[in-house]
DNA sequence: CGCAGCCTTGACCATTATCAACGCTGGTGG
DNA sequence: CCACCAGCGTTGATAATGGTCAAGGCTGCG
């Protein structure tokens, strides 16, 4: 089943706090109704694929043959330099699209972090569909613009924020990005490893680890386990994220 | 007159090498023909505005009342932290759009670098237009995806490249971004100051200056004036940009 | 129980930022 | 016409943030 999240105005793409009604998540970001006929036509073309951790969805440089929509789980999207340095450009969750750009080669790689599943469409099917479904195109345009805003926010982080500010921003923005995993307020789930956080934030593993320890020591967060933490002082975290401390 | 550049497949947005036929620039990135009726309807709604250096087009947080299309000159787009740290997220040139994101507030600021001009549309006019012009929507979606790819490349630069690699990448990608300013091959025009280069590359003015001096000393570039330089060893620049040296 | 993989912590180092001085250049006014 | 000034750029000395290298600890799985 294809899922479409409608982004609230002023939100920065995959950063929205809430999920999708029919995805089993919470209010305010509701499934957008393209009409049922089109939706079922769309789903008829979809190939459902289960994902195990580490599964490759897209490899940079491969022919751009498919478009994906994440149904569940989490995915890392990244670019590499020739010597292996990696920049993770985003984490994707249920409802997110992947591989929409034109161009005959993918410009990035994408791999599953957790087990989950995706809908896959062949590019020609996708193109045909979009030509006959202006509503879908409008949704995608809207989403693309929100992703662009999120990308700009990430550039600000990478270009101008300190290590603490980066980690604080990350922890502040992470709650609620996964509509499939509703958590109690202040609770954050980290499906990714420290290495992935580091490659997303433009830091090293060691720096991420040190900053988390420091945030814990200062009572801003509580580490419940490696992949689960609690925000003890949200105001303080917010201030740190915006460089106001 | 509104200008629309068609992006070549596989190109990363505003990085394309060539301009627009009717913009007075070179081949391969040609003006896309949405039909004449729509184009003139579009132009009828446009307000033409002349720009002087430093003129503010958009201020972060202001109501998002307009959409812009650059006719000529260059524009810097940036985000600020509360203490004044600035990240320039992009430079825009003739043909580029500005302010397309939905949301009732702008999430970034934009100012003219050089004198030039823009077409300005009121948001409701733009929305109405797009509803009745699927071709335009398709173009914008395509452009948005290319900008997204460019944004990912910039994240790789900001998160993982060294100072030299950043400057080399910048100099490699800059030729040809301005369709209104065709230059001899290997010649690069820098409309922006060192401070703007620094804020785009996530560096300081001093580091940019030092790196340029070093590239000059090593014979990779020649500085013709503060705003004009020549790439003496393009292969070497390319290698530096991709971190292969 | 033991091992592998991930995480944390510590000591040290390097890249780049910061602070400061000086130089160039273009515009203005004496 | 020349001198001065403001703004921008360069260069140098020093400092600090975050990276690198290394050792040890935890945890979950076989």
Short mmCIF file of C-alpha atoms (C1' of nucleotides) in Angstrom, two decimals:
data_model
loop_
_atom_site.label_atom_id
_atom_site.label_comp_id
_atom_site.label_asym_id
_atom_site.label_seq_id
_atom_site.Cartn_x
_atom_site.Cartn_y
_atom_site.Cartn_z
CA UNK A 1 0.00 0.00 0.00
CA UNK A 2 1.45 3.32 -1.04
CA UNK A 3 1.55 5.96 1.63
CA UNK A 4 1.57 9.67 1.08
CA UNK A 5 2.15 12.10 3.87
CA UNK A 6 0.94 15.64 3.41
CA UNK A 7 3.41 18.06 4.87
CA UNK A 8 2.09 20.87 7.02
CA UNK A 9 2.90 24.36 5.81
CA UNK A 10 6.15 25.69 7.13
CA UNK A 11 7.56 22.31 7.97
CA UNK A 12 10.92 21.27 6.70
CA UNK A 13 10.26 18.01 4.91
CA UNK A 14 10.91 14.81 6.77
CA UNK A 15 11.16 16.71 10.02
CA UNK A 16 7.45 16.82 10.72
CA UNK A 17 6.34 15.78 14.15
CA UNK A 18 3.46 13.55 13.21
CA UNK A 19 2.54 10.71 11.00
CA UNK A 20 -0.20 9.50 8.75
CA UNK A 21 -3.66 8.33 9.77
CA UNK A 22 -3.68 5.26 7.62
CA UNK A 23 -0.09 4.55 8.58
CA UNK A 24 -1.13 4.06 12.16
CA UNK A 25 0.44 7.23 13.44
CA UNK A 26 -0.76 10.51 14.82
CA UNK A 27 -2.65 13.56 13.62
CA UNK A 28 -1.87 16.73 11.61
CA UNK A 29 0.15 15.10 8.91
CA UNK A 30 -2.63 13.23 7.18
CA UNK A 31 -2.62 10.95 4.20
CA UNK A 32 -3.33 12.93 1.13
CA UNK A 33 -6.18 11.60 -0.90
CA UNK A 34 -5.37 11.36 -4.52
CA UNK A 35 -8.52 9.73 -5.77
CA UNK A 36 -9.02 6.06 -5.10
CA UNK A 37 -8.94 5.04 -8.74
CA UNK A 38 -5.49 6.53 -9.19
CA UNK A 39 -4.27 5.24 -5.90
CA UNK A 40 -5.22 1.68 -6.76
CA UNK A 41 -3.75 2.10 -10.23
CA UNK A 42 -0.59 3.24 -8.51
CA UNK A 43 -0.56 0.32 -6.13
CA UNK A 44 -1.14 -2.09 -8.99
CA UNK A 45 2.18 -0.99 -10.46
CA UNK A 46 4.02 -1.23 -7.20
CA UNK A 47 6.37 -4.06 -6.38
CA UNK A 48 6.59 -4.67 -2.65
CA UNK A 49 10.03 -5.50 -1.32
CA UNK A 50 11.03 -6.51 2.20
CA UNK A 51 14.23 -5.05 3.59
CA UNK A 52 16.81 -6.45 5.96
CA UNK A 53 19.37 -4.20 7.67
CA UNK A 54 22.12 -3.29 5.21
CA UNK A 55 20.12 -4.11 2.09
CA UNK A 56 21.09 -1.90 -0.80
CA UNK A 57 18.25 0.00 -2.47
CA UNK A 58 20.33 2.26 -4.67
CA UNK A 59 24.01 2.38 -5.51
CA UNK A 60 25.54 5.66 -6.66
CA UNK A 61 26.23 5.57 -10.39
CA UNK A 62 23.80 2.74 -11.19
CA UNK A 63 21.19 3.28 -13.91
CA UNK A 64 18.23 5.11 -12.38
CA UNK A 65 15.67 2.47 -13.20
CA UNK A 66 13.30 2.68 -10.24
CA UNK A 67 11.49 4.98 -7.88
CA UNK A 68 10.88 3.93 -4.29
CA UNK A 69 8.43 4.73 -1.55
CA UNK A 70 9.34 3.61 1.95
CA UNK A 71 6.57 1.64 3.66
CA UNK A 72 8.35 1.01 6.92
CA UNK A 73 11.75 0.88 8.56
CA UNK A 74 14.50 3.40 7.98
CA UNK A 75 16.92 4.12 5.17
CA UNK A 76 20.20 6.01 4.94
CA UNK A 77 20.99 8.08 1.85
CA UNK A 78 24.60 9.03 1.30
CA UNK A 79 27.38 10.14 -1.02
CA UNK A 80 30.97 8.99 -1.00
CA UNK A 81 34.34 10.48 -1.85
CA UNK A 82 36.80 8.25 -3.66
CA UNK A 83 38.82 7.63 -0.49
CA UNK A 84 35.76 6.39 1.37
CA UNK A 85 34.72 9.49 3.27
CA UNK A 86 30.94 9.33 3.54
CA UNK A 87 28.34 12.03 3.95
CA UNK A 88 24.89 10.82 4.88
CA UNK A 89 22.53 13.34 3.32
CA UNK A 90 19.42 12.09 5.00
CA UNK A 91 17.54 9.41 6.85
CA UNK A 92 14.24 8.31 5.33
CA UNK A 93 11.21 6.77 7.03
CA UNK A 94 7.76 5.50 6.11
CA UNK A 95 6.11 7.64 3.46
CA UNK A 96 9.31 9.10 2.03
CA UNK A 97 10.15 8.88 -1.66
CA UNK A 98 13.48 7.96 -3.13
CA UNK A 99 14.98 8.25 -6.60
CA UNK A 100 12.63 10.79 -8.11
CA UNK A 101 15.31 12.90 -9.78
CA UNK A 102 15.57 12.72 -13.54
CA UNK A 103 18.89 11.68 -14.94
CA UNK A 104 19.85 8.23 -16.09
CA UNK A 105 22.15 7.48 -13.14
CA UNK A 106 21.55 7.70 -9.41
CA UNK A 107 23.66 10.40 -7.79
CA UNK A 108 23.64 8.78 -4.35
CA UNK A 109 23.41 5.45 -2.55
CA UNK A 110 20.63 4.23 -0.27
CA UNK A 111 20.58 1.31 2.16
CA UNK A 112 18.20 -0.05 4.75
CA UNK A 113 19.13 0.60 8.37
CA UNK A 114 16.42 -1.48 10.03
CA UNK A 115 14.31 -4.18 8.53
CA UNK A 116 11.28 -2.78 6.77
CA UNK A 117 9.76 -2.63 3.34
CA UNK A 118 9.43 -0.44 0.27
CA UNK A 119 7.19 -0.05 -2.75
CA UNK A 120 9.19 -0.01 -5.95
CA UNK A 121 8.01 1.37 -9.31
CA UNK A 122 9.73 1.16 -12.64
CA UNK A 123 10.67 4.63 -13.83
CA UNK A 124 8.58 4.47 -17.02
CA UNK A 125 5.53 3.45 -14.99
CA UNK A 126 6.19 6.31 -12.64
CA UNK A 127 6.55 8.77 -15.50
CA UNK A 128 3.37 7.58 -17.15
CA UNK A 129 1.53 7.82 -13.91
CA UNK A 130 2.67 11.33 -13.17
CA UNK A 131 1.68 12.53 -16.62
CA UNK A 132 -1.88 11.47 -15.97
CA UNK A 133 -2.05 12.47 -12.32
CA UNK A 134 -1.45 16.19 -11.81
CA UNK A 135 -2.45 15.87 -8.14
CA UNK A 136 0.47 13.54 -7.55
CA UNK A 137 2.82 15.94 -9.24
CA UNK A 138 1.64 18.78 -7.00
CA UNK A 139 2.28 16.66 -3.92
CA UNK A 140 5.74 15.73 -5.10
CA UNK A 141 6.60 19.32 -5.92
CA UNK A 142 5.53 20.39 -2.49
CA UNK A 143 7.58 17.66 -0.86
CA UNK A 144 10.61 18.48 -2.96
CA UNK A 145 10.48 22.07 -1.80
CA UNK A 146 10.26 21.00 1.81
CA UNK A 147 13.19 18.67 1.35
CA UNK A 148 15.09 21.56 -0.13
CA UNK A 149 14.39 23.65 2.95
CA UNK A 150 15.57 20.77 5.13
CA UNK A 151 18.71 20.51 3.01
CA UNK A 152 19.41 24.19 3.57
CA UNK A 153 19.01 23.71 7.31
CA UNK A 154 21.49 20.84 7.12
CA UNK A 155 23.96 23.03 5.21
CA UNK A 156 23.74 25.58 8.00
CA UNK A 157 24.46 22.79 10.46
CA UNK A 158 27.39 21.39 8.51
CA UNK A 159 28.90 24.72 7.57
CA UNK A 160 28.47 26.77 10.70
CA UNK A 161 27.48 24.81 13.79
CA UNK A 162 29.81 23.41 16.46
CA UNK A 163 29.85 19.74 17.41
CA UNK A 164 27.49 20.25 20.37
CA UNK A 165 25.11 22.34 18.30
CA UNK A 166 25.05 19.65 15.61
CA UNK A 167 24.23 16.82 17.97
CA UNK A 168 21.67 18.95 19.83
CA UNK A 169 20.00 19.86 16.53
CA UNK A 170 19.92 16.22 15.53
CA UNK A 171 18.36 15.07 18.79
CA UNK A 172 15.86 17.91 18.73
CA UNK A 173 14.70 17.14 15.20
CA UNK A 174 14.66 13.36 15.38
CA UNK A 175 11.58 12.69 17.52
CA UNK A 176 8.61 12.04 15.32
CA UNK A 177 10.36 11.66 11.98
CA UNK A 178 9.24 8.06 11.85
CA UNK A 179 5.47 7.92 11.56
CA UNK A 180 5.53 4.18 12.12
CA UNK A 181 7.12 4.49 15.53
CA UNK A 182 5.13 6.72 17.83
CA UNK A 183 7.03 7.28 21.06
CA UNK A 184 6.19 8.99 24.33
CA UNK A 185 7.08 12.69 24.24
CA UNK A 186 10.72 13.35 24.99
CA UNK A 187 11.71 9.83 24.05
CA UNK A 188 14.02 9.43 21.04
CA UNK A 189 14.74 6.28 19.10
CA UNK A 190 18.08 6.10 17.28
CA UNK A 191 17.91 3.35 14.65
CA UNK A 192 21.33 4.38 13.35
CA UNK A 193 24.78 3.67 14.76
CA UNK A 194 27.17 6.29 16.10
CA UNK A 195 29.06 6.02 12.82
CA UNK A 196 25.93 6.96 10.90
CA UNK A 197 25.18 9.88 13.18
CA UNK A 198 28.76 11.04 12.68
CA UNK A 199 28.55 10.77 8.90
CA UNK A 200 25.27 12.66 8.94
CA UNK A 201 26.58 15.44 11.17
CA UNK A 202 30.01 15.82 9.57
CA UNK A 203 31.81 14.63 12.71
CA UNK A 204 33.73 11.55 13.84
CA UNK A 205 32.35 8.70 15.91
CA UNK A 206 34.49 9.76 18.84
CA UNK A 207 33.21 13.33 18.80
CA UNK A 208 29.59 12.18 18.67
CA UNK A 209 30.24 9.87 21.59
CA UNK A 210 31.97 12.58 23.62
CA UNK A 211 29.21 15.10 22.97
CA UNK A 212 26.52 12.62 23.99
CA UNK A 213 28.45 11.92 27.19
CA UNK A 214 28.71 15.63 27.82
CA UNK A 215 24.98 16.19 27.24
CA UNK A 216 24.29 13.34 29.62
CA UNK A 217 26.67 14.75 32.25
CA UNK A 218 25.01 18.16 31.97
CA UNK A 219 21.61 16.57 32.48
CA UNK A 220 20.23 17.54 29.09
CA UNK A 221 19.56 13.96 28.04
CA UNK A 222 19.34 10.52 29.62
CA UNK A 223 20.72 7.52 27.76
CA UNK A 224 18.29 4.66 28.25
CA UNK A 225 20.16 2.31 25.97
CA UNK A 226 22.41 2.73 22.97
CA UNK A 227 19.41 3.29 20.73
CA UNK A 228 17.00 4.96 23.04
CA UNK A 229 17.30 8.20 24.94
CA UNK A 230 15.18 10.73 26.73
CA UNK A 231 15.34 14.49 26.50
CA UNK A 232 15.44 15.68 30.09
CA UNK A 233 15.73 19.41 29.42
CA UNK A 234 14.10 20.20 26.04
CA UNK A 235 14.47 23.98 26.46
CA UNK A 236 18.18 23.62 27.04
CA UNK A 237 18.50 21.26 24.07
CA UNK A 238 16.64 23.76 21.90
CA UNK A 239 18.96 26.58 22.99
CA UNK A 240 22.03 24.46 22.30
CA UNK A 241 20.70 23.49 18.87
CA UNK A 242 20.29 27.11 17.83
CA UNK A 243 23.64 28.19 19.17
CA UNK A 244 22.21 30.28 21.97
CA UNK A 245 24.45 28.92 24.67
CA UNK B 1 10.49 38.42 -19.81
CA UNK B 2 10.50 35.20 -17.88
CA UNK B 3 13.31 32.82 -18.60
CA UNK B 4 13.15 29.09 -18.20
CA UNK B 5 16.20 26.94 -18.44
CA UNK B 6 15.77 23.27 -19.16
CA UNK B 7 18.20 21.22 -17.15
CA UNK B 8 20.12 18.51 -18.94
CA UNK B 9 19.71 15.04 -17.54
CA UNK B 10 22.23 14.18 -14.90
CA UNK B 11 23.08 17.77 -14.16
CA UNK B 12 22.95 19.05 -10.63
CA UNK B 13 20.74 22.08 -10.85
CA UNK B 14 22.39 25.47 -11.03
CA UNK B 15 25.65 23.82 -11.97
CA UNK B 16 24.85 23.43 -15.63
CA UNK B 17 27.50 24.61 -18.01
CA UNK B 18 25.39 26.48 -20.45
CA UNK B 19 22.67 29.04 -20.73
CA UNK B 20 19.43 29.69 -22.48
CA UNK B 21 19.00 30.50 -26.14
CA UNK B 22 16.64 33.36 -25.64
CA UNK B 23 18.71 34.53 -22.69
CA UNK B 24 21.60 35.22 -25.01
CA UNK B 25 23.72 32.33 -23.85
CA UNK B 26 24.96 29.06 -25.26
CA UNK B 27 23.57 25.73 -26.33
CA UNK B 28 22.44 22.50 -24.60
CA UNK B 29 20.49 24.16 -21.86
CA UNK B 30 17.67 25.52 -23.93
CA UNK B 31 14.66 27.56 -23.05
CA UNK B 32 11.78 25.27 -22.46
CA UNK B 33 8.78 26.10 -24.50
CA UNK B 34 5.65 26.13 -22.49
CA UNK B 35 3.15 27.25 -25.05
CA UNK B 36 3.13 30.89 -26.07
CA UNK B 37 -0.30 31.63 -24.68
CA UNK B 38 0.72 30.54 -21.23
CA UNK B 39 4.07 32.24 -21.46
CA UNK B 40 2.51 35.58 -22.25
CA UNK B 41 -0.09 35.07 -19.56
CA UNK B 42 2.78 34.42 -17.21
CA UNK B 43 4.63 37.53 -18.28
CA UNK B 44 1.50 39.63 -17.93
CA UNK B 45 1.47 38.77 -14.23
CA UNK B 46 5.15 39.49 -13.73
CA UNK B 47 6.42 42.61 -12.08
CA UNK B 48 9.88 43.54 -13.28
CA UNK B 49 12.24 44.86 -10.62
CA UNK B 50 15.75 46.24 -11.06
CA UNK B 51 18.35 45.24 -8.50
CA UNK B 52 21.31 47.12 -7.08
CA UNK B 53 24.05 45.31 -5.15
CA UNK B 54 22.87 44.54 -1.63
CA UNK B 55 19.17 44.89 -2.41
CA UNK B 56 17.07 42.57 -0.28
CA UNK B 57 14.73 40.24 -2.15
CA UNK B 58 13.67 38.06 0.76
CA UNK B 59 14.22 38.29 4.48
CA UNK B 60 14.06 35.13 6.58
CA UNK B 61 10.83 35.02 8.56
CA UNK B 62 8.92 37.49 6.39
CA UNK B 63 5.53 36.43 5.01
CA UNK B 64 6.09 34.41 1.84
CA UNK B 65 4.12 36.69 -0.44
CA UNK B 66 6.03 36.45 -3.71
CA UNK B 67 7.84 34.14 -6.07
CA UNK B 68 10.85 35.39 -8.01
CA UNK B 69 12.61 34.54 -11.23
CA UNK B 70 16.06 36.00 -11.76
CA UNK B 71 16.44 37.77 -15.11
CA UNK B 72 20.03 38.86 -14.69
CA UNK B 73 22.75 39.49 -12.16
CA UNK B 74 23.46 37.24 -9.19
CA UNK B 75 21.80 36.60 -5.87
CA UNK B 76 22.96 35.07 -2.59
CA UNK B 77 20.61 32.88 -0.56
CA UNK B 78 21.48 32.29 3.08
CA UNK B 79 20.42 31.32 6.56
CA UNK B 80 21.60 32.89 9.81
CA UNK B 81 22.17 31.71 13.35
CA UNK B 82 21.11 34.04 16.14
CA UNK B 83 24.69 35.13 16.80
CA UNK B 84 25.21 36.18 13.19
CA UNK B 85 26.92 33.11 11.77
CA UNK B 86 25.84 32.88 8.15
CA UNK B 87 25.60 29.94 5.78
CA UNK B 88 25.11 30.83 2.15
CA UNK B 89 23.11 27.94 0.74
CA UNK B 90 23.39 28.97 -2.88
CA UNK B 91 24.17 31.55 -5.49
CA UNK B 92 21.46 32.16 -8.08
CA UNK B 93 21.80 33.46 -11.63
CA UNK B 94 19.59 34.28 -14.60
CA UNK B 95 16.75 31.77 -15.00
CA UNK B 96 16.74 30.58 -11.39
CA UNK B 97 13.58 30.60 -9.27
CA UNK B 98 13.31 31.80 -5.72
CA UNK B 99 10.64 31.42 -3.06
CA UNK B 100 8.71 28.49 -4.48
CA UNK B 101 8.34 26.58 -1.22
CA UNK B 102 4.92 26.48 0.35
CA UNK B 103 4.68 27.78 3.87
CA UNK B 104 3.58 31.22 4.94
CA UNK B 105 7.05 32.44 5.92
CA UNK B 106 10.31 32.45 4.02
CA UNK B 107 12.88 30.13 5.61
CA UNK B 108 15.88 32.00 4.20
CA UNK B 109 17.10 35.41 3.08
CA UNK B 110 18.09 36.48 -0.42
CA UNK B 111 20.00 39.56 -1.59
CA UNK B 112 21.40 40.84 -4.85
CA UNK B 113 25.16 40.56 -5.25
CA UNK B 114 25.49 42.43 -8.52
CA UNK B 115 23.06 44.80 -10.16
CA UNK B 116 20.52 42.90 -12.21
CA UNK B 117 16.80 42.34 -12.37
CA UNK B 118 14.07 39.91 -11.37
CA UNK B 119 10.52 39.03 -12.33
CA UNK B 120 8.27 38.99 -9.30
CA UNK B 121 4.89 37.20 -9.03
CA UNK B 122 2.39 37.35 -6.25
CA UNK B 123 2.01 33.93 -4.67
CA UNK B 124 -1.74 33.60 -5.46
CA UNK B 125 -1.04 34.42 -9.12
CA UNK B 126 1.69 31.83 -9.15
CA UNK B 127 -0.55 29.23 -7.56
CA UNK B 128 -3.37 29.90 -9.98
CA UNK B 129 -0.98 29.69 -12.87
CA UNK B 130 0.51 26.42 -11.82
CA UNK B 131 -2.90 24.84 -11.37
CA UNK B 132 -3.70 25.55 -15.00
CA UNK B 133 -0.24 24.81 -16.41
CA UNK B 134 0.86 21.24 -15.77
CA UNK B 135 3.86 21.73 -18.06
CA UNK B 136 5.19 24.42 -15.76
CA UNK B 137 4.73 22.18 -12.78
CA UNK B 138 6.70 19.42 -14.47
CA UNK B 139 9.54 21.82 -15.16
CA UNK B 140 9.60 23.05 -11.59
CA UNK B 141 9.54 19.51 -10.22
CA UNK B 142 12.47 18.62 -12.41
CA UNK B 143 14.39 21.69 -11.31
CA UNK B 144 13.61 21.03 -7.66
CA UNK B 145 15.05 17.54 -7.92
CA UNK B 146 18.20 18.87 -9.53
CA UNK B 147 18.56 21.48 -6.80
CA UNK B 148 18.18 18.69 -4.29
CA UNK B 149 21.02 16.79 -5.91
CA UNK B 150 23.13 19.95 -5.82
CA UNK B 151 22.26 20.40 -2.16
CA UNK B 152 23.45 16.86 -1.44
CA UNK B 153 26.72 17.59 -3.19
CA UNK B 154 27.11 20.69 -1.06
CA UNK B 155 26.44 18.65 2.11
CA UNK B 156 29.24 16.31 1.08
CA UNK B 157 31.48 19.34 0.63
CA UNK B 158 30.55 20.91 3.98
CA UNK B 159 30.58 17.72 5.98
CA UNK B 160 33.55 15.86 4.60
CA UNK B 161 35.86 17.93 2.39
CA UNK B 162 39.00 19.78 3.48
CA UNK B 163 39.50 23.50 2.88
CA UNK B 164 41.45 22.96 -0.34
CA UNK B 165 38.92 20.46 -1.64
CA UNK B 166 36.11 22.91 -0.92
CA UNK B 167 37.69 25.79 -2.76
CA UNK B 168 38.73 23.56 -5.65
CA UNK B 169 35.18 22.20 -5.93
CA UNK B 170 33.82 25.72 -5.91
CA UNK B 171 36.17 26.93 -8.64
CA UNK B 172 35.53 23.83 -10.72
CA UNK B 173 31.77 24.20 -10.58
CA UNK B 174 31.48 27.94 -10.96
CA UNK B 175 32.29 28.41 -14.66
CA UNK B 176 29.12 28.57 -16.66
CA UNK B 177 26.62 28.89 -13.83
CA UNK B 178 25.70 32.34 -15.11
CA UNK B 179 24.05 32.01 -18.53
CA UNK B 180 24.19 35.77 -18.99
CA UNK B 181 27.95 35.87 -18.70
CA UNK B 182 29.61 33.61 -21.23
CA UNK B 183 33.35 33.51 -20.58
CA UNK B 184 36.26 31.96 -22.41
CA UNK B 185 36.94 28.41 -21.28
CA UNK B 186 38.98 28.25 -18.10
CA UNK B 187 38.08 31.77 -17.14
CA UNK B 188 36.06 32.19 -13.94
CA UNK B 189 34.16 35.26 -12.81
CA UNK B 190 33.65 35.69 -9.07
CA UNK B 191 30.87 38.19 -8.45
CA UNK B 192 31.00 37.44 -4.74
CA UNK B 193 33.44 38.65 -2.10
CA UNK B 194 35.82 36.41 -0.16
CA UNK B 195 33.42 36.64 2.76
CA UNK B 196 30.62 35.23 0.63
CA UNK B 197 32.81 32.43 -0.68
CA UNK B 198 33.75 31.65 2.93
CA UNK B 199 30.12 31.60 4.08
CA UNK B 200 29.21 29.35 1.17
CA UNK B 201 32.07 26.92 1.80
CA UNK B 202 31.82 26.81 5.58
CA UNK B 203 35.25 28.40 6.02
CA UNK B 204 36.65 31.75 7.16
CA UNK B 205 37.76 34.58 4.91
CA UNK B 206 41.36 33.99 5.92
CA UNK B 207 41.28 30.31 5.01
CA UNK B 208 39.74 31.04 1.61
CA UNK B 209 42.43 33.62 0.97
CA UNK B 210 45.21 31.28 2.04
CA UNK B 211 43.90 28.44 -0.10
CA UNK B 212 43.62 30.68 -3.15
CA UNK B 213 47.20 31.82 -2.59
CA UNK B 214 48.30 28.23 -2.31
CA UNK B 215 46.48 27.21 -5.49
CA UNK B 216 48.14 30.14 -7.23
CA UNK B 217 51.58 29.21 -5.88
CA UNK B 218 51.10 25.64 -7.05
CA UNK B 219 50.20 26.87 -10.52
CA UNK B 220 46.67 25.48 -10.49
CA UNK B 221 45.04 28.88 -10.99
CA UNK B 222 46.05 32.39 -12.04
CA UNK B 223 44.48 35.38 -10.31
CA UNK B 224 43.75 37.97 -12.99
CA UNK B 225 42.04 40.34 -10.59
CA UNK B 226 40.10 39.96 -7.38
CA UNK B 227 37.01 38.88 -9.30
CA UNK B 228 38.50 37.11 -12.25
CA UNK B 229 40.71 34.10 -12.41
CA UNK B 230 41.92 31.48 -14.83
CA UNK B 231 42.17 27.76 -14.31
CA UNK B 232 45.67 26.85 -15.43
CA UNK B 233 45.55 23.14 -14.62
CA UNK B 234 41.95 21.92 -14.85
CA UNK B 235 42.87 18.25 -14.35
CA UNK B 236 44.70 19.07 -11.17
CA UNK B 237 41.79 21.21 -9.95
CA UNK B 238 39.41 18.36 -10.70
CA UNK B 239 41.56 15.91 -8.74
CA UNK B 240 41.77 18.29 -5.79
CA UNK B 241 38.00 18.86 -5.84
CA UNK B 242 37.30 15.14 -5.58
CA UNK B 243 39.85 14.56 -2.86
CA UNK B 244 42.17 12.54 -5.07
CA UNK B 245 45.32 14.34 -4.01
"C1'" DC C 1 31.41 -18.43 27.81
"C1'" DG C 2 33.74 -16.19 24.37
"C1'" DC C 3 34.01 -13.44 20.54
"C1'" DA C 4 32.86 -9.65 17.35
"C1'" DG C 5 31.21 -5.37 16.80
"C1'" DC C 6 30.19 -1.14 18.60
"C1'" DC C 7 30.94 2.32 21.93
"C1'" DT C 8 33.60 5.11 25.24
"C1'" DT C 9 37.51 7.31 27.04
"C1'" DG C 10 42.14 9.18 26.98
"C1'" DA C 11 46.41 11.28 25.05
"C1'" DC C 12 48.09 13.69 21.46
"C1'" DC C 13 47.99 16.15 17.04
"C1'" DA C 14 46.53 18.91 12.95
"C1'" DT C 15 43.55 21.69 10.55
"C1'" DT C 16 41.39 25.64 10.60
"C1'" DA C 17 39.70 29.60 13.46
"C1'" DT C 18 40.97 33.74 15.77
"C1'" DC C 19 43.42 37.88 16.50
"C1'" DA C 20 46.26 41.33 14.62
"C1'" DA C 21 48.83 44.00 11.39
"C1'" DC C 22 49.55 45.48 6.99
"C1'" DG C 23 48.63 46.25 1.88
"C1'" DC C 24 45.95 47.30 -2.03
"C1'" DT C 25 42.39 49.87 -4.48
"C1'" DG C 26 38.88 52.80 -5.73
"C1'" DG C 27 36.25 56.78 -4.52
"C1'" DT C 28 36.00 61.45 -2.58
"C1'" DG C 29 37.05 65.77 -1.27
"C1'" DG C 30 40.50 69.24 -0.36
"C1'" DC D 1 45.61 66.33 -9.11
"C1'" DC D 2 46.83 64.32 -5.20
"C1'" DA D 3 46.02 62.60 -0.57
"C1'" DC D 4 43.29 60.36 2.42
"C1'" DC D 5 40.08 57.09 3.87
"C1'" DA D 6 37.13 53.02 3.88
"C1'" DG D 7 36.55 48.54 2.59
"C1'" DC D 8 38.38 44.40 1.19
"C1'" DG D 9 42.11 41.16 0.88
"C1'" DT D 10 46.49 39.04 2.39
"C1'" DT D 11 49.75 37.36 5.59
"C1'" DG D 12 51.53 35.99 10.09
"C1'" DA D 13 51.36 34.29 14.96
"C1'" DT D 14 48.77 31.85 18.15
"C1'" DA D 15 44.89 29.12 19.89
"C1'" DA D 16 41.16 25.84 19.99
"C1'" DT D 17 38.04 22.68 18.13
"C1'" DG D 18 37.68 18.47 16.57
"C1'" DG D 19 40.40 14.57 14.38
"C1'" DT D 20 43.57 10.61 14.96
"C1'" DC D 21 45.46 6.85 17.28
"C1'" DA D 22 45.13 3.63 20.88
"C1'" DA D 23 43.30 0.98 24.64
"C1'" DG D 24 39.70 -0.85 27.07
"C1'" DG D 25 34.62 -1.82 28.10
"C1'" DC D 26 29.97 -3.30 27.05
"C1'" DT D 27 26.54 -6.18 24.86
"C1'" DG D 28 24.33 -9.43 22.36
"C1'" DC D 29 24.65 -13.60 19.93
"C1'" DG D 30 26.36 -18.09 18.79
#
